[in-house]
XYZ file of C-alpha atoms in Angstrom:
279
model
C 52.673 152.479 117.006
C 50.632 152.308 120.710
C 51.500 149.617 123.126
C 55.143 148.970 121.809
C 56.855 152.132 123.909
C 58.223 153.251 120.635
C 58.989 157.288 120.811
C 61.336 159.607 119.416
C 63.492 162.342 121.174
C 65.040 165.452 119.904
C 69.202 165.344 120.638
C 70.590 168.670 119.848
C 69.578 169.104 115.722
C 67.983 165.958 115.058
C 65.503 163.375 116.233
C 66.605 159.759 116.841
C 64.181 156.590 118.336
C 64.123 155.277 121.665
C 63.640 151.876 120.853
C 62.735 149.826 117.831
C 59.937 151.253 115.402
C 57.322 149.099 114.396
C 55.143 149.902 111.057
C 52.073 148.214 110.949
C 50.710 147.275 107.257
C 47.411 148.673 106.221
C 47.291 151.109 109.367
C 47.176 154.857 109.209
C 51.322 156.351 109.323
C 52.462 159.788 109.873
C 55.760 161.272 111.378
C 56.234 165.071 111.700
C 59.760 164.783 111.866
C 62.811 163.296 110.020
C 64.361 160.596 112.596
C 66.867 158.047 112.299
C 66.551 154.679 114.369
C 70.288 154.952 115.133
C 71.125 151.433 117.019
C 67.293 150.343 116.749
C 65.576 148.779 114.424
C 62.160 149.809 112.386
C 60.389 146.688 111.152
C 57.775 146.377 108.715
C 56.248 143.694 107.307
C 53.668 143.712 104.005
C 50.975 141.489 103.766
C 49.739 140.117 100.693
C 46.372 140.078 100.465
C 43.413 138.415 98.395
C 39.843 139.829 97.597
C 40.112 142.846 99.713
C 40.594 141.313 103.108
C 43.686 141.763 105.505
C 45.134 138.293 105.377
C 48.231 137.122 104.139
C 48.033 135.472 100.230
C 49.758 134.040 97.602
C 50.261 137.497 96.371
C 53.580 138.000 95.063
C 53.766 141.100 92.860
C 52.422 144.476 95.138
C 52.561 148.150 94.998
C 54.190 149.617 98.054
C 55.299 152.845 99.319
C 57.825 152.858 102.564
C 58.261 155.541 104.802
C 62.004 154.949 105.435
C 64.551 154.852 102.795
C 65.811 150.803 101.518
C 69.571 150.796 99.941
C 69.379 148.556 96.347
C 71.687 147.167 94.475
C 72.136 148.061 90.867
C 69.406 145.130 90.088
C 66.571 146.434 92.673
C 67.164 143.928 95.468
C 67.833 145.428 98.628
C 70.690 145.698 100.877
C 69.997 143.956 104.627
C 72.105 145.850 107.934
C 74.680 143.581 106.781
C 75.080 144.838 103.446
C 73.999 141.431 102.047
C 71.695 141.886 99.205
C 68.043 139.802 99.628
C 67.410 138.932 95.804
C 64.427 137.395 97.281
C 62.494 140.817 96.593
C 62.453 142.977 94.162
C 61.779 147.208 93.644
C 60.742 148.108 90.075
C 59.373 151.444 88.147
C 56.493 150.822 86.111
C 57.801 152.549 82.768
C 56.164 152.447 78.840
C 52.861 150.354 77.664
C 50.636 150.089 75.340
C 47.470 147.356 74.062
C 49.238 144.647 73.110
C 46.598 142.252 71.748
C 45.341 141.454 68.263
C 41.675 143.176 67.947
C 40.406 140.835 64.916
C 37.335 138.349 65.975
C 36.362 141.208 69.455
C 39.183 139.147 71.205
C 39.389 141.131 74.552
C 42.064 144.127 74.583
C 44.952 143.602 77.131
C 47.479 146.194 78.350
C 50.951 145.766 79.320
C 53.313 147.830 81.570
C 56.819 147.071 81.336
C 58.659 146.815 85.137
C 62.325 148.709 85.017
C 64.744 147.953 88.177
C 65.032 150.572 90.261
C 68.810 151.379 89.878
C 69.367 154.380 91.659
C 70.823 152.746 94.480
C 68.037 153.026 96.713
C 64.308 153.089 97.162
C 63.351 156.171 98.695
C 60.883 156.848 101.561
C 57.708 159.008 100.335
C 57.680 157.128 96.794
C 55.532 154.571 95.568
C 56.958 151.290 93.456
C 55.985 148.198 92.136
C 57.927 145.050 94.343
C 57.952 141.609 93.776
C 59.037 138.974 96.057
C 59.299 135.051 96.153
C 57.397 134.746 99.205
C 53.758 136.178 100.289
C 54.465 139.829 100.901
C 57.827 140.728 102.175
C 59.779 141.985 105.478
C 62.073 144.846 106.500
C 64.307 144.728 109.731
C 66.725 147.577 109.638
C 69.146 148.942 111.683
C 69.501 152.709 111.195
C 67.079 153.633 109.371
C 66.076 156.491 108.018
C 62.901 157.691 107.950
C 61.659 160.910 106.230
C 58.868 163.431 107.107
C 55.393 162.079 106.122
C 53.898 164.861 103.174
C 50.718 166.303 104.950
C 48.995 165.172 101.242
C 49.101 162.176 99.999
C 49.398 164.038 96.429
C 52.963 164.184 97.227
C 53.554 160.721 97.757
C 54.527 160.640 94.246
C 57.074 159.007 91.214
C 57.095 159.429 88.026
C 60.012 157.786 85.944
C 62.202 159.769 83.473
C 60.657 157.244 80.924
C 58.422 158.678 78.081
C 55.023 157.269 78.802
C 55.403 156.308 82.317
C 52.683 155.968 84.491
C 52.840 158.093 87.841
C 52.311 156.798 91.016
C 50.487 158.002 94.051
C 50.984 156.501 97.527
C 49.579 156.856 100.627
C 50.345 155.755 103.907
C 46.636 156.886 105.412
C 44.490 155.308 102.889
C 42.863 157.253 100.293
C 39.727 156.737 98.081
C 40.287 158.694 94.358
C 37.687 159.120 91.888
C 37.445 156.683 89.196
C 38.532 157.758 85.884
C 39.671 156.392 82.452
C 43.717 156.805 82.836
C 43.413 155.550 87.040
C 44.673 151.947 87.459
C 44.831 150.136 90.636
C 46.439 147.150 91.072
C 44.534 143.921 92.623
C 45.630 139.761 92.192
C 48.846 140.672 90.189
C 47.219 142.260 87.761
C 46.098 146.438 87.174
C 42.786 147.343 86.681
C 41.330 150.797 85.123
C 39.193 151.566 86.957
C 36.757 153.304 85.142
C 35.373 150.114 84.210
C 33.942 149.642 88.575
C 30.542 150.608 87.090
C 29.106 150.099 90.278
C 31.883 152.530 92.284
C 32.803 156.105 92.029
C 35.609 156.078 93.540
C 38.512 153.322 94.111
C 39.260 152.000 97.152
C 43.041 152.589 98.116
C 44.755 151.194 101.376
C 47.594 152.153 103.979
C 51.206 151.478 101.878
C 49.198 151.001 98.561
C 49.090 152.734 95.104
C 47.457 153.779 92.050
C 48.677 154.973 88.250
C 48.131 157.264 86.388
C 48.113 156.302 83.077
C 49.196 159.008 80.237
C 47.436 157.260 77.815
C 43.696 157.675 79.042
C 42.353 156.289 75.658
C 43.512 152.321 76.567
C 40.723 150.102 75.334
C 41.937 147.508 77.648
C 40.280 146.722 80.916
C 43.053 145.355 82.581
C 47.232 145.348 82.493
C 49.810 142.843 82.660
C 53.580 143.289 83.753
C 56.397 142.612 81.516
C 59.884 142.644 83.111
C 63.202 143.403 81.291
C 64.116 140.973 78.065
C 66.787 139.197 80.236
C 63.853 138.319 82.800
C 61.154 135.826 82.570
C 57.942 137.550 81.002
C 54.878 136.865 82.950
C 51.440 136.795 82.237
C 51.889 136.563 78.929
C 48.860 133.825 79.319
C 46.325 136.550 79.669
C 47.178 137.533 75.531
C 44.868 135.527 73.713
C 46.028 134.067 70.241
C 45.165 135.690 66.926
C 45.094 133.040 64.552
C 45.745 134.719 61.338
C 48.080 134.636 59.023
C 52.028 134.182 59.392
C 52.203 138.009 58.536
C 50.428 138.507 62.208
C 51.576 141.717 63.762
C 55.018 141.879 65.998
C 55.131 144.259 69.030
C 57.910 144.565 71.130
C 57.538 144.994 74.864
C 56.273 148.647 75.298
C 53.310 147.767 73.425
C 54.600 149.318 70.013
C 53.979 147.312 66.644
C 57.171 146.543 64.966
C 57.891 145.607 61.098
C 60.112 145.436 59.041
C 63.883 143.263 60.111
C 63.468 142.477 63.898
C 66.820 143.308 65.968
C 67.872 141.565 68.874
C 65.185 141.382 71.760
C 61.930 140.048 72.865
C 58.994 140.538 71.456
C 55.083 139.334 71.177
C 53.609 137.755 67.791
C 49.967 136.053 68.013
C 50.119 135.988 71.939
C 53.264 134.336 72.261
C 56.797 135.715 73.430
C 59.416 135.032 70.558
C 63.309 135.955 70.678
C 65.574 137.419 68.381
C 69.152 136.920 68.876
């Protein structure tokens, strides 16, 4: 990190920082070694972006991949150096999904992806996540941060949640331009977008510390995807689903985008473009 005097040195068999280590958002990053900041800090601020510009914006939902581990509680919230929990930030996996809009009358199809809080107790270095924040972007200032050796190819910065139908996430610290494809979705302006709909481009520009996602359903007809959270949390973006003005027998979908029939069990469902709760 130039002009900051940040260096690491070898102490016996491990590497330690000599001074705080500042990581710059959207600037390339690489470390050939695992190292710890010890009594010093790791400092990183994730800027919200708007319309492709590197300016702070009102973006509160984003993708992120970080070079150091972050301790989490069971709800996916990060812990600070004092072990206090920051509930304004939450790390998620993107899991199962499907088309959820009615197809009658030529209505626009909308895909839905499910964000599940990370429960592993740590957001691991070199693995992409979906992150929400109550503020534009987010920041970390961690003493004793554990940095992980950077893999030499971005394809190894991946995370594939164990859930069936999960989206595979690939992150980058250097910036990459993957080829557009029906199953490659990128995140922008609080929505996931199907890259193959970029008719004038053959690639997608993914900036450093960002990620793209591979949808196992390459035949999804929708061109954009909203994010829905656990049933106990607020379902956001549901306004993007257009109403089906059909009869009372209109189809019902669960939050995984699957059509449900018969008696509904307890949970949250989507019917005629609206969220319904069965207790």
